[in-house]
Coordinates of C-alpha atoms in Angstrom, one line a residue:
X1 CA -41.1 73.8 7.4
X2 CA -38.6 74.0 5.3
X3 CA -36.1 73.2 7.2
X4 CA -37.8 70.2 8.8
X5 CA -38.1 68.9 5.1
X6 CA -34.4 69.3 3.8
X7 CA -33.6 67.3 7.8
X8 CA -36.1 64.7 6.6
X9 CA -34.4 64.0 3.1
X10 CA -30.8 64.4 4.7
X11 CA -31.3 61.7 7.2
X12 CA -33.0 59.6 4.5
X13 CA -30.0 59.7 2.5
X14 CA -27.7 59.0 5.3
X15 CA -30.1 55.4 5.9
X16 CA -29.5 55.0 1.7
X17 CA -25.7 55.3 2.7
X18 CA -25.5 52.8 4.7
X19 CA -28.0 50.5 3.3
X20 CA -25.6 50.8 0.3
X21 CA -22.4 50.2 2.1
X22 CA -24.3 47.4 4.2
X23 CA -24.8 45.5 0.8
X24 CA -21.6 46.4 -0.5
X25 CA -19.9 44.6 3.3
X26 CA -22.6 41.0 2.2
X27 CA -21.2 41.1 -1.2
X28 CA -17.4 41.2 0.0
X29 CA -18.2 38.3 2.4
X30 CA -20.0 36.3 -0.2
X31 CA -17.3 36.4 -2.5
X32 CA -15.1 35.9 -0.2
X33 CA -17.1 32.8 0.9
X34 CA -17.7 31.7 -3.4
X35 CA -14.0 31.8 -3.6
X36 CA -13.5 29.4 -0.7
X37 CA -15.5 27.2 -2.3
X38 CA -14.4 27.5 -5.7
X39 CA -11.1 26.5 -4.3
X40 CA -11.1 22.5 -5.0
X41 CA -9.4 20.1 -2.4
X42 CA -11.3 16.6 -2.9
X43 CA -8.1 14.4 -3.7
X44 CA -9.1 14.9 -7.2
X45 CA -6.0 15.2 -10.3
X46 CA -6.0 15.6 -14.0
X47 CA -4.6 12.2 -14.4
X48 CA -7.0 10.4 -12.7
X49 CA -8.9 9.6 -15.4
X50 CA -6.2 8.2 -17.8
X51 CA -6.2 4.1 -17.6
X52 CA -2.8 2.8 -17.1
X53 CA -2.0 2.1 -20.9
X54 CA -2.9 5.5 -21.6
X55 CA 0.0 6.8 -18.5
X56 CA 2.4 4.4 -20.6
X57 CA 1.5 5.7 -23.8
X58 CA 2.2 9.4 -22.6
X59 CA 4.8 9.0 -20.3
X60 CA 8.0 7.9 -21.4
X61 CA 8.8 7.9 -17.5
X62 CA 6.6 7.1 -14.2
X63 CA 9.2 7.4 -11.1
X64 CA 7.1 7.3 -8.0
X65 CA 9.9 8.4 -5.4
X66 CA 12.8 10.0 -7.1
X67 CA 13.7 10.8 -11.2
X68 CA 17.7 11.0 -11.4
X69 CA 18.4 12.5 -14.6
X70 CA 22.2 11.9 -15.5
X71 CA 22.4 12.4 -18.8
X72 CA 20.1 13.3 -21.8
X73 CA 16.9 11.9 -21.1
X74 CA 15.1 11.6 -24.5
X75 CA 11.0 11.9 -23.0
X76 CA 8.9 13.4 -20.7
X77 CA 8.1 11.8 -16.9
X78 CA 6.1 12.4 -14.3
X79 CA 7.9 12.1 -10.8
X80 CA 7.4 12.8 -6.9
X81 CA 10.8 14.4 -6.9
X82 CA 13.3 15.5 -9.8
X83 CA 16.8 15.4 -9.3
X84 CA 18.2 16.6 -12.7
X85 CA 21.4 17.7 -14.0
X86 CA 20.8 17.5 -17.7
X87 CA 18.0 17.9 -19.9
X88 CA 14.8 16.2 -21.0
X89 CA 11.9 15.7 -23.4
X90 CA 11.8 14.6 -27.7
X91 CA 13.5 17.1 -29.7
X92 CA 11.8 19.9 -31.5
X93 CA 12.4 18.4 -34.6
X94 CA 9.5 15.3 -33.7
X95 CA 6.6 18.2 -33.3
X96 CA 5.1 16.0 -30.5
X97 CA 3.4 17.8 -27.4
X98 CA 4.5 16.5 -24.2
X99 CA 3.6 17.4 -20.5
X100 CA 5.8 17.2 -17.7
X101 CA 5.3 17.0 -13.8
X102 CA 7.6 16.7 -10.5
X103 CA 5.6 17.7 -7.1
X104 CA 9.1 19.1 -5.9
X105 CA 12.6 19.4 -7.0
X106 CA 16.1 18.9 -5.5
X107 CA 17.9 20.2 -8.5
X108 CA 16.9 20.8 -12.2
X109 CA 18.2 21.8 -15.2
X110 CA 17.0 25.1 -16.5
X111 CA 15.3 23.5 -19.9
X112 CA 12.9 20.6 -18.7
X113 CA 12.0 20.0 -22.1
X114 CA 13.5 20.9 -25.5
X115 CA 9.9 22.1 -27.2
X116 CA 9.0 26.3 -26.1
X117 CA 5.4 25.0 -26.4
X118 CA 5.5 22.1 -24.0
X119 CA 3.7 22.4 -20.7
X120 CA 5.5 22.2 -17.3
X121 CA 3.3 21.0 -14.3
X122 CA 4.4 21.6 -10.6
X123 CA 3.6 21.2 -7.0
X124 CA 6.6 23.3 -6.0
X125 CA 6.6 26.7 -5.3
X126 CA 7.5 29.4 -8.1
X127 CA 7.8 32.9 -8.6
X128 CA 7.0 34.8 -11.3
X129 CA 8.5 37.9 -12.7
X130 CA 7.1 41.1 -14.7
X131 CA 9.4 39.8 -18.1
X132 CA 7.6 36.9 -18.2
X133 CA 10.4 34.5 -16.5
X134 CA 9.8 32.0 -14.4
X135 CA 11.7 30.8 -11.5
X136 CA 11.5 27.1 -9.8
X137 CA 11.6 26.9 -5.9
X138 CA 14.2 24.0 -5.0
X139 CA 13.8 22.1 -1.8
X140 CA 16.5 23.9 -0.2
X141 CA 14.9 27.7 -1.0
X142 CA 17.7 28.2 -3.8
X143 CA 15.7 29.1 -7.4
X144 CA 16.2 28.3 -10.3
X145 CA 15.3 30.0 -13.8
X146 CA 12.8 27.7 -16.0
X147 CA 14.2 28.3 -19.4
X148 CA 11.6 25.8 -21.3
X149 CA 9.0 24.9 -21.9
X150 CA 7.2 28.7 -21.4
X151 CA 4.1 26.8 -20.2
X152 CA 4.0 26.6 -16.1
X153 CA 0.6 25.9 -14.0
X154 CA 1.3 24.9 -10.5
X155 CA -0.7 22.6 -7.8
X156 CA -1.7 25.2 -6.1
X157 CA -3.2 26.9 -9.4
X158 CA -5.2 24.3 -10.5
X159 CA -6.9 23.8 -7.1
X160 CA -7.7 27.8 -7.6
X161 CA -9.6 27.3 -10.8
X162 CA -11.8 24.7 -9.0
X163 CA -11.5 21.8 -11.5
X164 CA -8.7 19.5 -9.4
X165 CA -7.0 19.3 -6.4
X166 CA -3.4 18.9 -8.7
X167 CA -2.1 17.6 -11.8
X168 CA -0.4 13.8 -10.2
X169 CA -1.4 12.2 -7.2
X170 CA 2.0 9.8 -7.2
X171 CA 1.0 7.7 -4.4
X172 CA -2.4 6.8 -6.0
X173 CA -0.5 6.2 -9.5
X174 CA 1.6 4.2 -7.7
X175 CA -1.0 2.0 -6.0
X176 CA -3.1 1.4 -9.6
X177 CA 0.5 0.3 -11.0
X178 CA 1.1 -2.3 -8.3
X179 CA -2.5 -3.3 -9.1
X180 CA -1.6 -3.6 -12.7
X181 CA 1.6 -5.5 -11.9
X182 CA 0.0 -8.2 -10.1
X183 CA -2.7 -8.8 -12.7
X184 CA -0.8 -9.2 -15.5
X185 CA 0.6 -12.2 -13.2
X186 CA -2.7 -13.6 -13.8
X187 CA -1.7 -14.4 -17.7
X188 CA -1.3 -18.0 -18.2
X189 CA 2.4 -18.9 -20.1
X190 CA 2.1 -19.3 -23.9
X191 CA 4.9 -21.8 -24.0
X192 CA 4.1 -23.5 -27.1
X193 CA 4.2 -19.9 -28.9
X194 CA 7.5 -18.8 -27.6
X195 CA 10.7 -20.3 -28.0
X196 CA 13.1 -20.0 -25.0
X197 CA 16.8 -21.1 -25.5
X198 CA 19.1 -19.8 -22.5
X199 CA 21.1 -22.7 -21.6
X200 CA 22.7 -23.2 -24.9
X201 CA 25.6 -20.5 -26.1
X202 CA 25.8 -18.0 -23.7
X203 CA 26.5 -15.3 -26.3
X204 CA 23.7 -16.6 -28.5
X205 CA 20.7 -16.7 -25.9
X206 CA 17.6 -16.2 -27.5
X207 CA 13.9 -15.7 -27.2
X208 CA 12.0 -16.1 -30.1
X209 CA 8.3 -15.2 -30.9
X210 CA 5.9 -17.3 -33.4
X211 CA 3.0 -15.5 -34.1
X212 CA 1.1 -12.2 -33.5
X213 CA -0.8 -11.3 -31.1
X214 CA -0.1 -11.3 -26.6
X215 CA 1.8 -13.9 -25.4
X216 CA 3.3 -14.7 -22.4
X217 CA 6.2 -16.5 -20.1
X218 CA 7.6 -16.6 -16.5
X219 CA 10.9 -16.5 -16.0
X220 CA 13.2 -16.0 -12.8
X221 CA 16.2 -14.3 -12.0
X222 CA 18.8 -17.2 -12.7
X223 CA 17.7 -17.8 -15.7
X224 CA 17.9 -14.3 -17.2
X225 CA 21.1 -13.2 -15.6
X226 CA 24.2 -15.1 -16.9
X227 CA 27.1 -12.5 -16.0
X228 CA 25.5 -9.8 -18.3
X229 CA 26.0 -11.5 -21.4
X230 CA 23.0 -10.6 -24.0
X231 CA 19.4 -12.1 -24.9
X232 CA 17.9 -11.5 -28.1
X233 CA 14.3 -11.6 -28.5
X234 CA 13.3 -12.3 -31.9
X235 CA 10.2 -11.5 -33.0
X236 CA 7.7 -11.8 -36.8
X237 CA 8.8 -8.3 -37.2
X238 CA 8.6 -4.9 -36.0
X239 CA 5.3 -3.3 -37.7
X240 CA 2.5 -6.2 -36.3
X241 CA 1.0 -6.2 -33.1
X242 CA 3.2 -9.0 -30.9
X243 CA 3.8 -8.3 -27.6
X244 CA 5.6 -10.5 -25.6
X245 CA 5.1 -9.9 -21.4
X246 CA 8.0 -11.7 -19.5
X247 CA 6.4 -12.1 -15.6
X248 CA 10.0 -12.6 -13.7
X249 CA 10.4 -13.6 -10.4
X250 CA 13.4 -11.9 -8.4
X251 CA 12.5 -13.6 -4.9
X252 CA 15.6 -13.8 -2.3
X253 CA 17.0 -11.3 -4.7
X254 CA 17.7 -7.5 -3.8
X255 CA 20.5 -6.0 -6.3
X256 CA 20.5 -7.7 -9.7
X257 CA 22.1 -6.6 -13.2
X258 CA 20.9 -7.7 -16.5
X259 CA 23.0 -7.6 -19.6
X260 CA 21.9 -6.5 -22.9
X261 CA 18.3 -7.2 -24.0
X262 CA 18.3 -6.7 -27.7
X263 CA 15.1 -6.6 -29.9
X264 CA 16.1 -8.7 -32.6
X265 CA 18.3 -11.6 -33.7
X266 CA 22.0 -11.5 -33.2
X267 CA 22.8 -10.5 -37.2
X268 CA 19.8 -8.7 -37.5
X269 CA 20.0 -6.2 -34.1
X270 CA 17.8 -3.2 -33.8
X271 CA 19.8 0.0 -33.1
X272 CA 19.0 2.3 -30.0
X273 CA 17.8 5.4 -31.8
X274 CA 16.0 8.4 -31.4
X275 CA 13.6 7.4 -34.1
X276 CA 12.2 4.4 -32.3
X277 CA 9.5 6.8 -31.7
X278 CA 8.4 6.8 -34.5
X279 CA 8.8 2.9 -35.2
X280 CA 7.4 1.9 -32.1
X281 CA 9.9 -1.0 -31.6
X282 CA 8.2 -1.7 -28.2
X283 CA 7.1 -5.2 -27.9
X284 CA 8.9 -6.6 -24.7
X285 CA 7.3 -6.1 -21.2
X286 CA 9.3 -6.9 -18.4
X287 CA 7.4 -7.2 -15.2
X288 CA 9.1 -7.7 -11.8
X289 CA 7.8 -8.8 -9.3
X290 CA 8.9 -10.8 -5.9
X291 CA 6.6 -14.2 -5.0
X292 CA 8.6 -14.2 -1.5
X293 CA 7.0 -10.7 -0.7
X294 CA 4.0 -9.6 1.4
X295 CA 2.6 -7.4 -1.3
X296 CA 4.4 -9.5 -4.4
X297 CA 6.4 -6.7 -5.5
X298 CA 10.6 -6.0 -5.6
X299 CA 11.6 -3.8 -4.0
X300 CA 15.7 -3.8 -4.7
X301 CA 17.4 -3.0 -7.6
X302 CA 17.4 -3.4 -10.9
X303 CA 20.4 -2.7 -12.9
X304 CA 20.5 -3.3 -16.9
X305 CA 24.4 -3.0 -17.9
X306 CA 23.8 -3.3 -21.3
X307 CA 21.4 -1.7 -24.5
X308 CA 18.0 -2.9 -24.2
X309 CA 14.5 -2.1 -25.3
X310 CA 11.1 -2.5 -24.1
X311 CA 8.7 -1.7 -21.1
X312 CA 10.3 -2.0 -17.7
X313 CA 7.8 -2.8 -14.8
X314 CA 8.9 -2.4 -11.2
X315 CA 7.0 -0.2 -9.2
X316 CA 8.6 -0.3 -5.9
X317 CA 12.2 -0.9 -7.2
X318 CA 14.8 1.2 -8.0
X319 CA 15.8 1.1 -11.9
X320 CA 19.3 2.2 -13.1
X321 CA 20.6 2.2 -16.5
X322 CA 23.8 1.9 -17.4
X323 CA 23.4 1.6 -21.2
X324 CA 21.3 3.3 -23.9
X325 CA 17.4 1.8 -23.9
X326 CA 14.3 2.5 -25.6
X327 CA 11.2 2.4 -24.2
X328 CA 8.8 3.1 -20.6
X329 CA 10.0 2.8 -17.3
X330 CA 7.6 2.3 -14.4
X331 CA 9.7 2.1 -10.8
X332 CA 9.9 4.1 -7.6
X333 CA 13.6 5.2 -8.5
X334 CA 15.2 5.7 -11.8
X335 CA 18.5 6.9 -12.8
X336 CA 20.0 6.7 -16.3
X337 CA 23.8 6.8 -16.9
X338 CA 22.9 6.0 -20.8
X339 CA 20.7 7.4 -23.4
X340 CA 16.5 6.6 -22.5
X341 CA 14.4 7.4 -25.3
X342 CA 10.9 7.3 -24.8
X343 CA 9.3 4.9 -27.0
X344 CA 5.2 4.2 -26.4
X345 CA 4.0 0.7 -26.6
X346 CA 1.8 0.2 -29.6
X347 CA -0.1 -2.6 -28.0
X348 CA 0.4 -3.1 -24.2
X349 CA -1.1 -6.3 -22.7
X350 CA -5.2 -5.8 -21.7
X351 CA -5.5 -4.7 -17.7
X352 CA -8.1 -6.7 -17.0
X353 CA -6.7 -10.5 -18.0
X354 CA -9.6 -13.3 -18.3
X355 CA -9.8 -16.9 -17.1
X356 CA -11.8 -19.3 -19.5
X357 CA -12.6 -22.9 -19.5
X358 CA -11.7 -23.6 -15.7
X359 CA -12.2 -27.5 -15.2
X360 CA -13.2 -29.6 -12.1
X361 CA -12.3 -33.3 -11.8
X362 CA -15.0 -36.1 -11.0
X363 CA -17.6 -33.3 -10.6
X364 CA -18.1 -30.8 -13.2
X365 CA -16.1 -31.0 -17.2
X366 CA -15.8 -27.8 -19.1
X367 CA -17.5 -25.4 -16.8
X368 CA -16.9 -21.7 -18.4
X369 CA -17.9 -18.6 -16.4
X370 CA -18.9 -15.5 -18.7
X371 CA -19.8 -12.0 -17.6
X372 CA -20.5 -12.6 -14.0
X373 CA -21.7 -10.1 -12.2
X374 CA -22.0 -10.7 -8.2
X375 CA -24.0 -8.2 -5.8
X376 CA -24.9 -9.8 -2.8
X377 CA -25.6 -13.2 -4.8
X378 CA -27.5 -15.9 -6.0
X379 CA -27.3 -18.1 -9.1
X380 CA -29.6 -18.0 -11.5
X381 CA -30.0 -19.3 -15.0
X382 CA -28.3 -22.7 -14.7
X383 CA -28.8 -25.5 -17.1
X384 CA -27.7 -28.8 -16.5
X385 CA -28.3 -31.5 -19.5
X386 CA -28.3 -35.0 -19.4
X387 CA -29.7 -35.5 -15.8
X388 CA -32.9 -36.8 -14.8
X389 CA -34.2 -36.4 -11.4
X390 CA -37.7 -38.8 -9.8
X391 CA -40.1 -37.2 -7.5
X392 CA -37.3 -34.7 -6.2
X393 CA -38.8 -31.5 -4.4
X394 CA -36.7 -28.5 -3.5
X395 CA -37.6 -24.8 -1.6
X396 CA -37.9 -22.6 -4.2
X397 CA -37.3 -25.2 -7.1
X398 CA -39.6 -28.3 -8.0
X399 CA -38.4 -31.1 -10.6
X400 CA -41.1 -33.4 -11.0
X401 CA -41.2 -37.4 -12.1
X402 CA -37.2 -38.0 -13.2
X403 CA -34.6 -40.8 -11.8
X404 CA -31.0 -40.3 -11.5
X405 CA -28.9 -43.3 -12.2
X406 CA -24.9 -42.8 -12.7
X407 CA -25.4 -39.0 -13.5
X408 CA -22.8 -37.4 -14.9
X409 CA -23.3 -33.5 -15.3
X410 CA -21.7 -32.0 -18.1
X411 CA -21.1 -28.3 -19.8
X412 CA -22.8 -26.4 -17.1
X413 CA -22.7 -23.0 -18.6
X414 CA -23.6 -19.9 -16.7
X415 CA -23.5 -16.5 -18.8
X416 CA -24.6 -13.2 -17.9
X417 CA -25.6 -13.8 -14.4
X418 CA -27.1 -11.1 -12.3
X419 CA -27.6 -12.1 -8.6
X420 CA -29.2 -8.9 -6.4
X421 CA -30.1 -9.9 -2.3
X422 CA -30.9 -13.3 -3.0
X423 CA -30.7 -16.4 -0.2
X424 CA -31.0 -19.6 -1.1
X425 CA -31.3 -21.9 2.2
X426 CA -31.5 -25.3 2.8
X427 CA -32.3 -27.1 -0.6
X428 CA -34.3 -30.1 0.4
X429 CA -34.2 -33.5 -1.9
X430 CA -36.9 -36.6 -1.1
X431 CA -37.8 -39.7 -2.7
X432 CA -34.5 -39.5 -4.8
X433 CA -32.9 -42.5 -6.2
X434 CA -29.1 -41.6 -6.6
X435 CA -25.9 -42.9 -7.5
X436 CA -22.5 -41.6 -7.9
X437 CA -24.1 -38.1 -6.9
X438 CA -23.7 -35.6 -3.8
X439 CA -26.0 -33.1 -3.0
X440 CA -25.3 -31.3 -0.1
X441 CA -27.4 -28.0 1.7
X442 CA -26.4 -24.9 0.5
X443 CA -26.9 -21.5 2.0
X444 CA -25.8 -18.3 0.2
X445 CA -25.9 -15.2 2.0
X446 CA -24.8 -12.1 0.1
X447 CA -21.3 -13.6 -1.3
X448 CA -20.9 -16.2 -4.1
X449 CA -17.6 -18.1 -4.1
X450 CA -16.8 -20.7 -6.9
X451 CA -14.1 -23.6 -6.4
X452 CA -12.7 -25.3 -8.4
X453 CA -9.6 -27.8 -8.9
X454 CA -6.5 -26.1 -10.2
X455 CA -7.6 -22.4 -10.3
X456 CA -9.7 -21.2 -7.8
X457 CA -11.0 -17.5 -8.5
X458 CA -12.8 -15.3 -5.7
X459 CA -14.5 -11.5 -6.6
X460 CA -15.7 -9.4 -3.8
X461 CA -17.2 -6.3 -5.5
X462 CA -18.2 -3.4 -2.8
X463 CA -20.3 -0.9 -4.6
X464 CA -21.8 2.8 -3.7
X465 CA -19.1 4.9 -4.8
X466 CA -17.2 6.2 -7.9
X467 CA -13.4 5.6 -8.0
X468 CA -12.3 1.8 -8.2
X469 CA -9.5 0.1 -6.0
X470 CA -8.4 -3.0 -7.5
X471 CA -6.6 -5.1 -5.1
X472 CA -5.3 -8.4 -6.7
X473 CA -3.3 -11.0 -4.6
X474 CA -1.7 -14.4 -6.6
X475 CA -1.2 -17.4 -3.8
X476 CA 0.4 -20.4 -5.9
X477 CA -2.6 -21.0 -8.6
X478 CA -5.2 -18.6 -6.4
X479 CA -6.3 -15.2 -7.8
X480 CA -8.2 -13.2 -5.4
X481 CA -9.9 -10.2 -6.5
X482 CA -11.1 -7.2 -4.3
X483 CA -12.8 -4.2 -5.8
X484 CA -14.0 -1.3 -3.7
X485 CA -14.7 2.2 -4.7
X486 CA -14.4 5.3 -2.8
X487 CA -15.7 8.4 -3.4
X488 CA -13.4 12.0 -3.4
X489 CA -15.2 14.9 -0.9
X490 CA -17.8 17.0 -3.0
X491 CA -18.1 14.2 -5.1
X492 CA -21.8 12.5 -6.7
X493 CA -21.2 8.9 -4.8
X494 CA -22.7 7.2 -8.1
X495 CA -21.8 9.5 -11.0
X496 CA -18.6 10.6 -9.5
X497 CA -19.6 13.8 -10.9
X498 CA -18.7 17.1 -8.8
X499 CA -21.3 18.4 -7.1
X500 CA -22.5 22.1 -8.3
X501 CA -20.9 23.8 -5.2
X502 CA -20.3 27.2 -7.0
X503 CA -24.2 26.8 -8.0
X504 CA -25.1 26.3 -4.0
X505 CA -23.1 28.7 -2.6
X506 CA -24.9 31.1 -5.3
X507 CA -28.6 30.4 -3.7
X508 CA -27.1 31.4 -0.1
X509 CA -25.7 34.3 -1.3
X510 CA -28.4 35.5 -3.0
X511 CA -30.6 34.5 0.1
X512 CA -28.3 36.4 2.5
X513 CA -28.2 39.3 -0.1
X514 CA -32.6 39.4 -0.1
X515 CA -32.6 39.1 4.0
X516 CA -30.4 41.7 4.0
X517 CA -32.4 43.9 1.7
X518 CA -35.8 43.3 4.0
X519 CA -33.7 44.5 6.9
X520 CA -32.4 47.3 5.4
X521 CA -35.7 48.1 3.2
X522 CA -37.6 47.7 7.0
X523 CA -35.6 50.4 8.9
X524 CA -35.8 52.7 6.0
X525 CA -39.3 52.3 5.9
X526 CA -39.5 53.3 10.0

């Protein structure tokens, strides 16, 4: 009886065994499965989020292709690949946190940034050691020993912690830059604020600035070069807010060298300095761009010869400098032969420019669009003055007992507009008297699309997802706008927020974990 008893409890045990190791086998494929999805790869990075001014402001250097760093570069960068054979980064002496980033490296030099404290991102491989030490995988398999910064997170370890896919996607930093250098093409010239004197002594040319605030001027190629010699750019003085954006035009261009571009007036020349941080003596822009090209942007090289300063704009160009310069550099390819030192722009121009008081001849005077929003559109909200209008009857619309004699219609304003699946078809007019008019049908279907004489201005705006993708395109005195916005993988498509994957994955484990139990809890029970 005994016996039978102590069999009994012996093979319960046993089914308890491997009940428990049954459970033990679910939660090492759960968490197996938890880490998979913990493990983000939805296109998303850490800089996403950062508007362009704000990649200008922290980044001394944006080089989309290849950083060649010659000699001392005085900033941080972030780069597709780095090709360095001195250092980088502001002294230790400025107490300023910088971050650096290159997806992969050709060469480097063992102290990417002067500061201990700084932090090193990278999508190249590395290898840690027990002493702390950290060594950088080249492109050729040779290592080399990261001396500084001591602060190293990789690609590959961001992705692990679930937050992003990696700390720069270059192309798509790229691509929002291209964006931004075609619309600040869209700023109209302030010529009557800006003084332009380059045909005069060509070791006295000048540009000189009245007045604070943005302004703007086109320029081209021939105009700027003159056989290296210097430009001054004069401006109110160094502490206000003027910014002065130069759009130049480099069409049937491909290597081109500029000469000195000095902030200041001949006898009273600013100094390339190391402390230009700190003064912020960033006020020129110079964007490049090429009018002959499909996509409006140069894609040679650029080559200043002499000192300069300012913000240097060329995203799909090569930029070399052969003299010291302080400022931002934006281009697929940079190499310095002289001094940079990173200086921030204290006011960079707006990214979104505006275009007020468009004008039509013979039809409409001082026609000003305001906040307009188009989804799949109609017009609503118009008010026309000084017209009157007899026994005129419309779908939709009725105007009752009004004549119309030599109308003239004046200061149509539309502000605030919100249009949503409207149609407006076949406006009908009867019993009108009128003269020196034109009313013609109109049908709009889901698109609105304003002409006017001189400037004509078209918006497409997709909507339904989170990330935006400005496309602008400048056709003689046509702007064309065309927004879309995609959504990453594992993304909310109208928050943009991530979706609780970790939370999901939870719920099955824990329903795979209760099945599980009833199985085992069921055969224990036989």
């Amino acid at each position: 009886m005994r016996g039978n008893l102590d069999r009994r409890m012996g093979f319960r045990t046993v089914q308890l065994m491997a009940a428990a190791v049954s459970v033990i086998l679910v939660l090492c494929v759960t968490t197996g499965i938890i880490g998979a999805f913990g493990k983000t790869d939805d296109g998303s990075y850490v800089l996403q989020d950062r508007s362009i001014a704000e990649l200008m402001g922290d980044f001394g250097v944006i080089c989309f292709d290849t950083l060649n760093v010659q000699t001392h570069l005085h900033s941080n960068f972030i780069t597709k690949t780095l090709n360095a054979n001195s250092n980088s980064g502001l002294r230790n002496s400025y107490g300023v946190y910088e971050e650096f980033y290159f997806e992969d490296a050709e060469n480097m030099n063992g102290c990417v940034s002067d500061v201990d404290t700084d932090m090193l991102y990278t999508g190249a491989d590395i290898r840690r050691v027990e002493d702390g030490s950290v060594y950088i995988i080249m492109n050729n398999g040779s290592e080399i020993k990261l001396d500084r910064p001591a602060n190293v997170k990789t690609d590959a370890e961001l992705a692990e912690k679930g937050e992003y896919s990696k700390y720069a996607d270059m192309s798509d930093i790229q691509r929002r830059f291209i964006e931004y250098s075609l619309e600040l093409r869209a700023y109209a010239d302030t010529e009557e604020t800006v003084d332009i004197d380059l045909d005069g002594d060509i070791n006295n040319r000048r540009i000189a600035v009245n007045g604070d605030g943005m302004h703007a001027v086109s320029l081209d190629y021939n105009e700027l070069s003159a056989n290296t010699n210097p430009i001054y750019f004069e401006f109110p003085d160094c502490d206000g807010d003027t910014v002065l954006l130069m759009n130049i035009d480099l069409s049937g261009a491909q290597d081109v060298v500029f000469g000195d571009m000095i902030f200041g007036s001949k006898n009273d020349a600013k100094a390339n300095d190391n402390g230009n941080y700190f003064n912020a003596c960033n006020r020129m822009y110079f964007n490049f761009y090429d009018s002959s090209a499909a996509d409006g942007q140069f894609s040679g090289s650029i080559t200043f010869a002499g000192r300069g300063f300012g913000t240097v704009m060329a995203p799909k160009a090569s930029v070399n400098l052969g003299h010291n310069w302080d400022g931002c550099v934006v281009s697929e390819i940079f190499s310095n032969s002289g001094e940079f030192h990173r200086v921030p722009g204290t006011d960079f121009p707006k990214e979104e420019p505006t275009t007020e008081s468009t004008t039509t001849e013979d039809t409409t005077e001082d026609t000003t669009t305001e906040d307009t929003t188009a989804e799949d559109t109609t017009t609503e909200d118009t008010t026309t003055e000084d017209t009157t209008t007899e026994d005129t009857t419309t779908e939709d619309t009725t105007t009752e007992d009004t004549t119309t004699e030599d109308t003239t219609t004046e200061d149509t304003t539309t502000e605030d507009t919100t249009t949503e699946d409207t149609t407006t078809e076949d406006t009908t007019t009867e019993d009108t008297t009128t003269e020196d008019t034109t009313t013609e049908d109109t049908t709009t279907e889901d698109t609105t699309t304003e002409n006017t004489t001189g400037t004509t201005t078209e918006l497409t705006t997709t909507e339904e997802t989170t990330t935006e993708h400005t496309t602008w395109s400048t056709t003689g005195t046509t702007v064309t706008m065309i927004t879309t916005r995609s959504t990453p993988p594992g993304r909310h498509p109208d928050t943009g927020d991530r979706l609780p994957l970790k939370e999901i994955t939870g719920v099955i484990v824990l329903a795979l974990m209760g099945s599980a139990g009833i199985v085992i809890y069921k055969k224990v029970k036989k």
